[in-house]
Coordinates of C-alpha atoms in Angstrom, one line a residue:
X1 CA -16.3 -35.5 25.7
X2 CA -14.3 -38.7 26.5
X3 CA -13.7 -39.4 23.0
X4 CA -12.3 -35.7 22.6
X5 CA -10.0 -36.3 25.6
X6 CA -8.6 -39.6 24.5
X7 CA -8.0 -38.1 20.9
X8 CA -6.2 -35.1 22.5
X9 CA -4.1 -37.3 24.7
X10 CA -3.2 -39.5 21.6
X11 CA -2.2 -36.3 19.7
X12 CA 0.0 -35.2 22.4
X13 CA 1.6 -38.6 22.7
X14 CA 2.5 -38.4 18.9
X15 CA 3.8 -34.7 19.1
X16 CA 5.7 -34.8 22.3
X17 CA 8.6 -36.8 21.2
X18 CA 9.0 -34.3 18.3
X19 CA 8.7 -31.4 20.7
X20 CA 11.4 -33.1 23.0
X21 CA 13.6 -33.4 20.0
X22 CA 13.1 -29.9 19.0
X23 CA 14.2 -28.9 22.6
X24 CA 17.2 -31.0 22.8
X25 CA 18.6 -29.9 19.3
X26 CA 18.1 -26.1 19.6
X27 CA 19.6 -23.4 21.8
X28 CA 19.3 -19.8 22.4
X29 CA 22.4 -17.8 21.7
X30 CA 23.9 -14.3 22.7
X31 CA 26.5 -12.9 20.4
X32 CA 28.5 -9.7 21.0
X33 CA 30.1 -7.4 18.7
X34 CA 31.0 -3.9 18.1
X35 CA 29.2 -1.9 15.5
X36 CA 31.6 -0.9 12.8
X37 CA 29.9 -0.7 9.6
X38 CA 26.6 0.5 8.2
X39 CA 24.5 -2.7 8.1
X40 CA 24.2 -5.8 10.1
X41 CA 23.6 -8.6 7.4
X42 CA 20.9 -11.1 8.1
X43 CA 20.4 -14.2 6.0
X44 CA 16.9 -15.2 5.1
X45 CA 15.5 -18.7 3.8
X46 CA 11.9 -18.3 2.6
X47 CA 9.8 -20.8 4.6
X48 CA 12.3 -21.7 7.5
X49 CA 11.1 -21.8 11.0
X50 CA 10.7 -18.2 12.5
X51 CA 13.4 -17.2 15.1
X52 CA 13.0 -14.4 17.4
X53 CA 15.9 -11.9 17.3
X54 CA 16.7 -8.9 19.6
X55 CA 19.4 -6.2 19.3
X56 CA 20.5 -4.8 22.8
X57 CA 22.5 -1.5 23.0
X58 CA 23.4 0.0 26.3
X59 CA 21.1 -2.4 28.0
X60 CA 18.1 -1.4 25.9
X61 CA 16.2 -3.7 23.7
X62 CA 16.6 -1.3 20.6
X63 CA 15.4 -3.6 17.8
X64 CA 13.1 -6.8 18.1
X65 CA 12.0 -8.9 15.3
X66 CA 11.3 -12.5 13.9
X67 CA 12.5 -13.9 10.7
X68 CA 12.9 -17.1 8.8
X69 CA 16.7 -17.2 9.7
X70 CA 18.7 -19.2 7.2
X71 CA 21.2 -21.6 8.9
X72 CA 22.2 -22.9 5.6
X73 CA 22.2 -21.2 2.2
X74 CA 20.1 -18.2 2.2
X75 CA 17.6 -17.1 -0.4
X76 CA 18.4 -13.4 0.2
X77 CA 19.9 -11.1 2.8
X78 CA 18.2 -8.5 4.9
X79 CA 20.0 -5.4 6.0
X80 CA 19.5 -3.6 9.4
X81 CA 21.1 -0.2 9.8
X82 CA 23.5 -0.2 12.8
X83 CA 25.6 2.9 11.8
X84 CA 23.9 5.0 14.5
X85 CA 25.7 2.9 17.3
X86 CA 29.1 2.7 15.4
X87 CA 31.9 2.1 17.8
X88 CA 29.5 0.8 20.6
X89 CA 29.2 -2.7 21.9
X90 CA 26.1 -4.6 20.7
X91 CA 24.4 -7.8 21.9
X92 CA 22.5 -9.9 19.5
X93 CA 20.1 -12.4 21.0
X94 CA 18.7 -15.3 18.9
X95 CA 16.0 -17.7 20.1
X96 CA 16.1 -21.5 19.2
X97 CA 18.7 -22.0 16.5
X98 CA 20.3 -25.2 15.9
X99 CA 22.8 -26.2 18.8
X100 CA 25.4 -26.6 16.0
X101 CA 24.9 -23.3 14.3
X102 CA 27.7 -21.1 13.3
X103 CA 25.3 -18.6 11.4
X104 CA 26.7 -15.6 13.6
X105 CA 30.3 -16.7 14.0
X106 CA 31.1 -14.0 13.0
X107 CA 28.5 -11.5 12.9
X108 CA 28.5 -10.1 9.4
X109 CA 28.6 -6.4 8.8
X110 CA 28.8 -4.4 5.5
X111 CA 28.8 -0.8 4.4
X112 CA 27.2 -2.0 1.0
X113 CA 23.9 -3.5 0.3
X114 CA 25.2 -6.3 -1.9
X115 CA 22.1 -8.0 -3.0
X116 CA 21.9 -8.8 -6.5
X117 CA 19.2 -8.6 -9.2
X118 CA 17.3 -5.8 -7.4
X119 CA 14.0 -4.8 -9.2
X120 CA 14.9 -7.2 -12.0
X121 CA 13.3 -10.3 -10.6
X122 CA 10.9 -12.3 -12.7
X123 CA 7.8 -11.2 -10.7
X124 CA 8.8 -7.7 -9.9
X125 CA 6.2 -5.3 -11.2
X126 CA 7.9 -2.8 -13.5
X127 CA 5.9 0.4 -13.1
X128 CA 4.3 -0.2 -9.8
X129 CA 6.3 0.4 -6.6
X130 CA 7.4 -2.4 -4.4
X131 CA 10.2 -2.5 -1.7
X132 CA 13.5 -4.0 -3.0
X133 CA 13.1 -6.6 -0.1
X134 CA 10.4 -7.8 2.3
X135 CA 6.6 -7.6 2.7
X136 CA 4.7 -4.3 2.2
X137 CA 1.1 -3.4 2.6
X138 CA -0.8 -0.2 3.4
X139 CA 0.6 3.0 2.0
X140 CA 1.2 5.4 5.0
X141 CA 2.2 9.0 5.6
X142 CA 1.9 10.1 2.1
X143 CA 2.9 13.8 1.9
X144 CA 4.7 16.3 -0.2
X145 CA 7.6 17.9 1.7
X146 CA 10.7 19.6 0.6
X147 CA 10.0 19.1 -3.2
X148 CA 9.5 15.4 -2.8
X149 CA 6.6 12.9 -2.7
X150 CA 7.1 10.9 0.5
X151 CA 5.7 7.4 0.4
X152 CA 5.9 5.6 3.6
X153 CA 4.5 1.9 3.8
X154 CA 3.8 -0.9 6.1
X155 CA 7.1 -3.0 5.9
X156 CA 8.5 -6.3 7.0
X157 CA 12.3 -5.5 6.3
X158 CA 13.1 -9.3 7.5
X159 CA 10.7 -11.5 5.6
X160 CA 8.4 -11.5 2.6
X161 CA 5.4 -12.3 4.7
X162 CA 3.3 -9.9 7.1
X163 CA 5.1 -9.1 10.2
X164 CA 7.6 -6.9 12.1
X165 CA 5.5 -3.9 11.0
X166 CA 7.8 -0.8 10.4
X167 CA 7.3 2.3 8.2
X168 CA 9.3 1.8 5.1
X169 CA 10.2 5.1 3.1
X170 CA 10.7 6.0 -0.5
X171 CA 10.8 9.4 -2.2
X172 CA 10.1 10.6 -5.8
X173 CA 10.0 13.8 -7.7
X174 CA 7.5 12.7 -10.3
X175 CA 5.3 10.1 -8.6
X176 CA 6.7 7.5 -10.9
X177 CA 10.3 6.8 -10.1
X178 CA 11.0 6.0 -6.6
X179 CA 14.1 6.0 -4.4
X180 CA 13.8 3.6 -1.5
X181 CA 15.4 5.0 1.7
X182 CA 16.0 3.3 5.0
X183 CA 13.0 2.4 7.3
X184 CA 11.8 5.5 9.0
X185 CA 9.8 4.4 12.2
X186 CA 10.7 1.1 14.0
X187 CA 8.6 -0.8 16.7
X188 CA 9.2 0.5 20.1
X189 CA 7.4 0.4 23.7
X190 CA 4.2 1.3 21.6
X191 CA 4.5 -1.9 19.6
X192 CA 4.6 -2.7 15.8
X193 CA 4.1 0.4 13.7
X194 CA 0.7 0.1 12.1
X195 CA -0.8 2.5 9.6
X196 CA -1.2 6.4 9.8
X197 CA -0.6 9.6 8.0
X198 CA 1.7 12.7 7.8
X199 CA 1.3 16.4 7.6
X200 CA 3.6 19.5 7.1
X201 CA 3.3 21.8 10.2
X202 CA 3.9 25.0 8.2
X203 CA 2.9 27.4 11.0
X204 CA 5.0 25.4 13.5
X205 CA 2.0 25.0 15.7
X206 CA 3.8 21.9 17.4
X207 CA 7.0 23.8 17.9
X208 CA 8.9 21.0 16.4
X209 CA 10.3 23.1 13.6
X210 CA 13.9 24.0 13.6
X211 CA 15.7 27.0 12.2
X212 CA 12.8 28.3 10.3
X213 CA 12.3 24.7 8.8
X214 CA 8.8 23.3 9.3
X215 CA 8.6 19.7 10.5
X216 CA 6.9 16.8 8.8
X217 CA 4.9 15.2 11.4
X218 CA 3.9 11.6 11.2
X219 CA 1.2 9.7 13.2
X220 CA 0.8 6.0 13.5
X221 CA -1.0 3.3 15.6
X222 CA 1.4 1.3 17.9
X223 CA 0.1 -2.3 17.9
X224 CA 0.8 -2.9 21.5
X225 CA -0.2 0.3 23.4
X226 CA -3.0 0.8 20.8
X227 CA -2.7 4.5 21.1
X228 CA -1.8 7.0 18.3
X229 CA 2.0 8.0 18.4
X230 CA 3.7 10.9 16.8
X231 CA 7.0 11.2 15.0
X232 CA 8.7 14.1 13.1
X233 CA 11.5 15.2 10.8
X234 CA 12.7 18.6 9.6
X235 CA 14.8 17.0 6.7
X236 CA 12.7 14.1 5.6
X237 CA 15.5 11.8 6.4
X238 CA 16.0 11.6 10.1
X239 CA 13.1 10.9 12.5
X240 CA 12.4 11.4 16.0
X241 CA 9.7 9.8 18.1
X242 CA 7.5 11.8 20.6
X243 CA 7.9 10.4 24.1
X244 CA 4.2 9.3 24.7
X245 CA 0.9 8.6 22.8
X246 CA -0.9 11.8 21.7
X247 CA -4.1 9.9 21.7
X248 CA -4.3 7.0 24.2
X249 CA -6.3 4.0 23.3
X250 CA -10.0 4.7 22.8
X251 CA -11.4 1.2 22.6
X252 CA -9.9 -2.3 22.1
X253 CA -9.6 -1.7 18.3
X254 CA -8.8 1.8 17.3
X255 CA -6.2 2.6 14.6
X256 CA -5.0 4.3 11.4
X257 CA -5.0 8.0 12.2
X258 CA -5.6 10.4 9.2
X259 CA -4.5 13.9 10.1
X260 CA -5.3 17.0 8.0
X261 CA -5.2 20.9 8.5
X262 CA -8.8 22.5 8.5
X263 CA -8.0 26.0 7.4
X264 CA -11.4 27.8 8.1
X265 CA -10.8 27.1 11.9
X266 CA -7.2 26.9 11.8
X267 CA -6.8 23.6 13.6
X268 CA -5.9 20.0 13.0
X269 CA -8.5 17.3 12.4
X270 CA -7.8 13.7 13.1
X271 CA -10.0 10.8 11.7
X272 CA -9.6 7.6 13.5
X273 CA -11.3 4.2 13.0
X274 CA -12.7 2.9 16.2
X275 CA -14.7 -0.3 16.7
X276 CA -17.8 0.5 19.0
X277 CA -19.7 -2.0 21.3
X278 CA -19.4 -5.7 21.0
X279 CA -21.0 -6.2 17.7
X280 CA -18.2 -4.9 15.3
X281 CA -19.8 -1.5 14.8
X282 CA -17.6 0.4 12.7
X283 CA -17.0 4.2 13.3
X284 CA -14.9 7.1 12.3
X285 CA -13.9 9.3 15.5
X286 CA -13.2 12.8 14.7
X287 CA -10.8 14.7 17.0
X288 CA -9.3 18.3 16.8
X289 CA -5.9 19.8 17.9
X290 CA -4.4 23.3 18.0
X291 CA -0.9 21.7 18.2
X292 CA -0.7 18.2 17.1
X293 CA 0.0 17.0 20.5
X294 CA -3.2 17.6 22.4
X295 CA -6.3 16.2 21.0
X296 CA -10.0 16.4 21.8
X297 CA -12.8 14.1 20.5
X298 CA -15.7 16.0 18.9
X299 CA -17.9 13.7 16.8
X300 CA -18.4 10.2 15.5
X301 CA -19.7 9.0 12.2
X302 CA -20.9 5.5 12.0
X303 CA -20.4 2.8 9.5
X304 CA -21.4 -0.8 8.8
X305 CA -21.6 -3.5 11.4
X306 CA -19.9 -6.9 11.2
X307 CA -19.5 -8.1 7.8
X308 CA -20.6 -4.8 6.4
X309 CA -17.1 -3.0 6.0
X310 CA -18.5 0.4 5.2
X311 CA -16.1 2.8 7.1
X312 CA -13.9 0.0 8.3
X313 CA -10.2 0.9 9.0
X314 CA -7.8 3.2 7.1
X315 CA -9.9 6.3 7.0
X316 CA -9.3 9.0 4.2
X317 CA -10.8 12.4 4.5
X318 CA -10.5 15.3 2.0
X319 CA -12.3 18.2 0.2
X320 CA -12.6 18.4 -3.6
X321 CA -14.3 20.9 -6.0
X322 CA -17.1 19.3 -8.0
X323 CA -16.4 19.6 -11.8
X324 CA -19.3 21.0 -13.6
X325 CA -20.7 22.9 -10.4
X326 CA -19.0 26.1 -10.2
X327 CA -18.0 27.0 -6.8
X328 CA -19.2 23.8 -5.1
X329 CA -17.0 21.8 -3.0
X330 CA -17.8 18.5 -1.1
X331 CA -15.9 16.4 1.5
X332 CA -15.2 12.6 0.9
X333 CA -14.8 10.0 3.7
X334 CA -13.8 6.7 2.9
X335 CA -12.7 3.4 4.6
X336 CA -10.1 0.6 3.6
X337 CA -12.4 -1.0 1.1
X338 CA -13.0 2.3 -0.8
X339 CA -16.6 2.6 -0.2
X340 CA -17.1 6.3 0.3
X341 CA -19.4 9.1 1.4
X342 CA -19.9 12.6 0.1
X343 CA -21.0 15.3 2.3
X344 CA -20.2 18.5 4.3
X345 CA -17.9 19.4 7.2
X346 CA -18.0 22.3 9.6
X347 CA -14.7 21.6 11.4
X348 CA -16.4 19.3 14.0
X349 CA -19.0 17.2 12.3
X350 CA -19.1 15.4 9.0
X351 CA -22.6 15.2 7.7
X352 CA -23.2 12.4 5.0
X353 CA -25.3 13.4 1.9
X354 CA -24.7 10.3 0.0
X355 CA -23.1 7.1 1.4
X356 CA -22.0 3.6 0.5
X357 CA -20.8 4.6 -2.7
X358 CA -18.2 2.7 -4.9
X359 CA -16.3 3.2 -8.0
X360 CA -13.5 0.4 -7.4
X361 CA -14.4 -3.1 -8.4
X362 CA -11.1 -4.9 -8.6
X363 CA -9.4 -7.7 -6.8
X364 CA -7.2 -7.2 -3.7
X365 CA -6.9 -3.3 -3.8
X366 CA -7.0 -2.0 -0.3
X367 CA -6.2 0.8 2.1
X368 CA -5.5 3.5 -0.4
X369 CA -4.3 7.0 0.9
X370 CA -3.9 10.4 -0.6
X371 CA -1.1 12.9 -0.4
X372 CA -1.1 15.7 1.8
X373 CA 0.2 19.1 0.4
X374 CA 0.4 17.7 -3.2
X375 CA 1.1 20.8 -5.5
X376 CA -1.7 22.6 -7.4
X377 CA -4.2 21.1 -4.9
X378 CA -4.3 17.8 -6.7
X379 CA -5.7 14.8 -4.7
X380 CA -3.4 11.9 -5.5
X381 CA -4.1 8.3 -4.3
X382 CA -2.1 5.2 -4.1
X383 CA -3.4 2.0 -2.8
X384 CA -2.0 -1.3 -1.7
X385 CA -2.2 -3.9 -4.3
X386 CA -2.0 -7.4 -3.2
X387 CA -0.1 -9.1 -6.0
X388 CA 0.8 -12.7 -6.0
X389 CA 4.7 -12.5 -5.7
X390 CA 5.7 -14.9 -2.8
X391 CA 7.1 -17.4 -5.2
X392 CA 10.3 -19.3 -5.4
X393 CA 13.4 -17.3 -4.0
X394 CA 11.6 -13.9 -4.5
X395 CA 13.0 -11.4 -1.9
X396 CA 9.8 -9.2 -1.8
X397 CA 6.1 -9.5 -1.8
X398 CA 3.2 -7.1 -2.7
X399 CA 3.1 -3.7 -4.5
X400 CA 1.4 -0.3 -4.7
X401 CA -1.1 0.6 -7.3
X402 CA -0.5 3.3 -9.9
X403 CA -0.7 6.8 -8.5
X404 CA -4.2 8.2 -9.5
X405 CA -5.8 11.7 -9.3
X406 CA -9.1 11.8 -7.8
X407 CA -12.0 14.3 -8.9
X408 CA -15.7 14.8 -8.0
X409 CA -17.9 15.2 -11.0
X410 CA -21.6 15.8 -11.5
X411 CA -23.4 12.9 -13.1
X412 CA -26.9 12.0 -13.7
X413 CA -27.0 9.9 -10.5
X414 CA -25.3 12.4 -8.6
X415 CA -21.9 13.6 -7.3
X416 CA -19.5 10.9 -8.0
X417 CA -15.6 10.2 -7.4
X418 CA -13.4 9.5 -10.3
X419 CA -10.0 8.0 -10.5
X420 CA -7.4 8.2 -13.4
X421 CA -3.7 7.7 -13.6
X422 CA -1.7 10.9 -13.0
X423 CA -0.5 12.6 -16.1
X424 CA 3.1 11.7 -15.0
X425 CA 2.5 8.3 -16.1
X426 CA 2.6 9.4 -19.7
X427 CA 6.4 9.8 -19.2
X428 CA 6.8 6.0 -19.2
X429 CA 5.4 5.8 -22.9
X430 CA 7.8 4.4 -25.5
X431 CA 7.0 3.2 -28.9
X432 CA 3.3 4.1 -29.9
X433 CA 1.0 2.1 -32.2
X434 CA -1.8 4.5 -33.3
X435 CA -4.5 2.5 -35.0
X436 CA -7.1 5.1 -35.2
X437 CA -10.8 4.2 -35.8
X438 CA -12.1 0.7 -36.7
X439 CA -15.4 -0.9 -37.4
X440 CA -15.2 -4.6 -36.2
X441 CA -17.6 -7.3 -37.0
X442 CA -17.8 -10.8 -35.7
X443 CA -15.2 -12.3 -38.1
X444 CA -13.0 -9.2 -38.6
X445 CA -9.3 -9.5 -38.5
X446 CA -7.6 -8.8 -35.3
X447 CA -6.2 -5.2 -35.4
X448 CA -3.7 -5.7 -32.8
X449 CA -2.1 -8.9 -34.4
X450 CA 1.3 -7.3 -35.2
X451 CA 2.0 -6.1 -31.8
X452 CA 4.3 -7.9 -29.6
X453 CA 4.7 -6.3 -26.0
X454 CA 5.3 -6.7 -22.4
X455 CA 4.4 -3.5 -20.5
X456 CA 1.6 -2.0 -22.2
X457 CA -0.9 0.8 -22.0
X458 CA -4.1 0.2 -24.4
X459 CA -6.8 3.0 -25.0
X460 CA -9.9 3.1 -26.9
X461 CA -13.5 4.0 -27.0
X462 CA -16.2 1.6 -27.9
X463 CA -19.7 2.0 -29.4
X464 CA -21.0 -1.5 -29.2
X465 CA -24.3 -1.0 -30.8
X466 CA -26.4 -4.1 -30.7
X467 CA -23.3 -6.4 -30.3
X468 CA -23.2 -9.0 -27.6
X469 CA -19.6 -8.9 -26.3
X470 CA -16.3 -7.1 -27.0
X471 CA -13.5 -9.3 -26.3
X472 CA -10.1 -7.9 -25.6
X473 CA -7.1 -10.2 -24.8
X474 CA -4.0 -8.7 -23.3
X475 CA -1.1 -11.1 -23.0
X476 CA -3.5 -14.1 -22.3
X477 CA -5.8 -12.2 -19.8
X478 CA -9.3 -11.8 -21.3
X479 CA -11.1 -8.6 -20.8
X480 CA -14.7 -8.9 -21.9
X481 CA -17.4 -6.3 -22.1
X482 CA -20.9 -7.8 -21.7
X483 CA -23.0 -5.4 -23.7
X484 CA -26.4 -6.7 -22.5
X485 CA -25.4 -6.4 -18.9
X486 CA -23.1 -3.4 -19.4
X487 CA -20.4 -5.2 -17.4
X488 CA -16.7 -5.8 -17.5
X489 CA -15.3 -9.2 -16.7
X490 CA -11.6 -9.8 -16.1
X491 CA -10.3 -13.1 -14.8
X492 CA -13.8 -13.8 -13.1
X493 CA -13.8 -10.3 -11.5
X494 CA -17.0 -8.2 -12.5
X495 CA -17.5 -4.4 -12.6
X496 CA -20.7 -2.5 -13.6
X497 CA -19.5 -0.3 -16.6
X498 CA -22.6 1.6 -18.0
X499 CA -22.6 2.9 -21.6
X500 CA -22.7 6.8 -21.5
X501 CA -24.3 8.0 -24.8
X502 CA -23.9 4.6 -26.1
X503 CA -20.1 4.8 -25.5
X504 CA -17.5 3.1 -23.2
X505 CA -14.0 4.4 -22.8
X506 CA -11.2 2.2 -21.7
X507 CA -7.7 2.7 -20.5
X508 CA -5.9 -0.5 -19.4
X509 CA -2.3 -0.9 -18.1
X510 CA -0.6 -4.2 -18.2
X511 CA 2.3 -5.0 -15.9
X512 CA 3.9 -8.5 -15.0
X513 CA 1.6 -8.8 -12.0
X514 CA -1.9 -7.9 -13.4
X515 CA -4.0 -5.2 -15.2
X516 CA -5.4 -1.8 -14.1
X517 CA -8.5 -0.9 -16.1
X518 CA -10.1 2.7 -16.1
X519 CA -13.6 3.1 -17.8
X520 CA -15.6 6.0 -18.6
X521 CA -12.7 8.4 -17.7
X522 CA -12.4 6.9 -14.1
X523 CA -16.0 6.3 -12.9
X524 CA -14.9 2.6 -12.8
X525 CA -11.5 1.6 -11.7
X526 CA -10.8 -2.2 -11.8
X527 CA -7.4 -3.5 -10.6
X528 CA -6.9 -7.3 -11.1
X529 CA -3.9 -9.1 -9.8
X530 CA -2.8 -12.0 -12.1
X531 CA 0.8 -13.0 -12.8
X532 CA 1.0 -12.7 -16.6
X533 CA 2.8 -15.4 -18.5
X534 CA 6.1 -14.0 -19.8
X535 CA 6.2 -15.9 -23.1
X536 CA 2.8 -14.4 -24.2
X537 CA 3.3 -10.9 -25.6
X538 CA 0.2 -10.8 -27.8
X539 CA -2.8 -8.6 -28.0
X540 CA -6.2 -9.2 -29.7
X541 CA -9.5 -7.5 -30.1
X542 CA -12.6 -9.2 -31.4
X543 CA -16.4 -8.8 -31.2
X544 CA -19.4 -11.3 -31.0
X545 CA -22.8 -10.8 -32.3
X546 CA -22.9 -7.6 -34.1
X547 CA -21.0 -4.6 -35.2
X548 CA -18.7 -2.4 -32.8
X549 CA -17.2 0.9 -33.7
X550 CA -13.8 1.4 -32.1
X551 CA -12.2 5.0 -32.1
X552 CA -8.9 6.3 -30.8
X553 CA -7.4 2.8 -30.6
X554 CA -3.8 3.3 -29.4
X555 CA -1.2 1.0 -27.7
X556 CA 2.0 2.2 -26.0
X557 CA 5.0 0.3 -24.9
X558 CA 5.9 1.2 -21.3
X559 CA 9.3 1.6 -19.9
X560 CA 10.2 0.2 -16.5
X561 CA 10.5 2.5 -13.6
X562 CA 13.7 0.7 -12.4
X563 CA 15.8 1.4 -15.5

């Protein structure tokens, strides 16, 4: 104990002069200006010390955030919307900047977002959505409304690392090309805006619709009050926040409300992750409401405990018909790690029939969500793909997966979920290399040797027979199929991929930040994040220890969604 105290004292003696120096040479400032233009311009230096900032309007702390504030040359600029206060006095408070700083003399405002090189950065994924600036993680509030797919997302507008959680917002007509709008929901008295969902209140049960227009109603967890909060919009652009939590805190950890309409009982269902007890017991709390404002708990489904992350956070809940079983529908309940249960639901209780199922075996894919109200009854999913993009002066970080259509199919092992890219992805195809059917042996020539490509879709079906391995190399990333163990291996990531009638289908997408593999028509999904070397544009296909029949071998050049 004495040795520990002496060590701590010595450490303090070393640190205190530095701390005193910091106090002497920094100050908090308060700057006043009149809001005249659309944006407040904020300079960011990646890796700089974080400073706390506040924007006060009419004596109310209206925006509060921290950021790596650049007091010298910035790496990039963040743009905060201030036009709603145009003509009014605003106070900007900044904590602990250099006592010689002139960074806000004057405060910079702009009507234009003048950042350059948007969506063309070296590490920008070219057919996966990412915000033009700042950090992103979980997709939120995914809903089809007024003829557009609305993708909200966890967003730090003021830095490329996690923090300052708001809901970013982008819209699309085709699920592929996205237009990023301003942030939709900002932190308030409830705290940072954590994950949640959105619905369309077609019957105006909430009374929030206007002039015959239904409201898009959004739910999120406020990460201070730890209640579930509600916002709404009738135009998909302007958002209003309800004055209180619609579901106050249930337990010390409860978050990520998923809300759906349950037609048989004509009521709303909320599924909410709640930690129970003191042992890390995961649970999904089911609640019902007639009007989206008043909620009553009705049942609980329990998941794993501690390190068992079955049914841990970010619930998703939906019903799908089972392909191959006429008239049969099943409900699917998942958590953030994509483990899922299949069962039945009576409007109050979910009954698990099979649980702890999995078909996603990638690296750093998390917290997927599906669109409510997607046309033609499609169940379309997007997940957070944790790409390695916090490099150099990059002004953004992380991305979303490809949009995927989910189905339930009947298999020999039971009812299973499949994921496949939505058909709209085919609209990105450019030049096609149709290589047809091949029989490859250990020393066969590479059938892909004449292809030089950056953004690629590769398709084939394999009959490996008694061969030991099939080796596909995509721009330096090796994709190996181990025939004996019936296993795919990509950059150290492994996934079970059983041969079906002796065959394995493969569909692979290569972007700058990694590969997404779909095997056996979506029974296996394998996203692997890896920054691909720009100079390597080659493809190869080889086999070891036998003969492999390859059919339907095709390669497509893909176009950027940002062009």
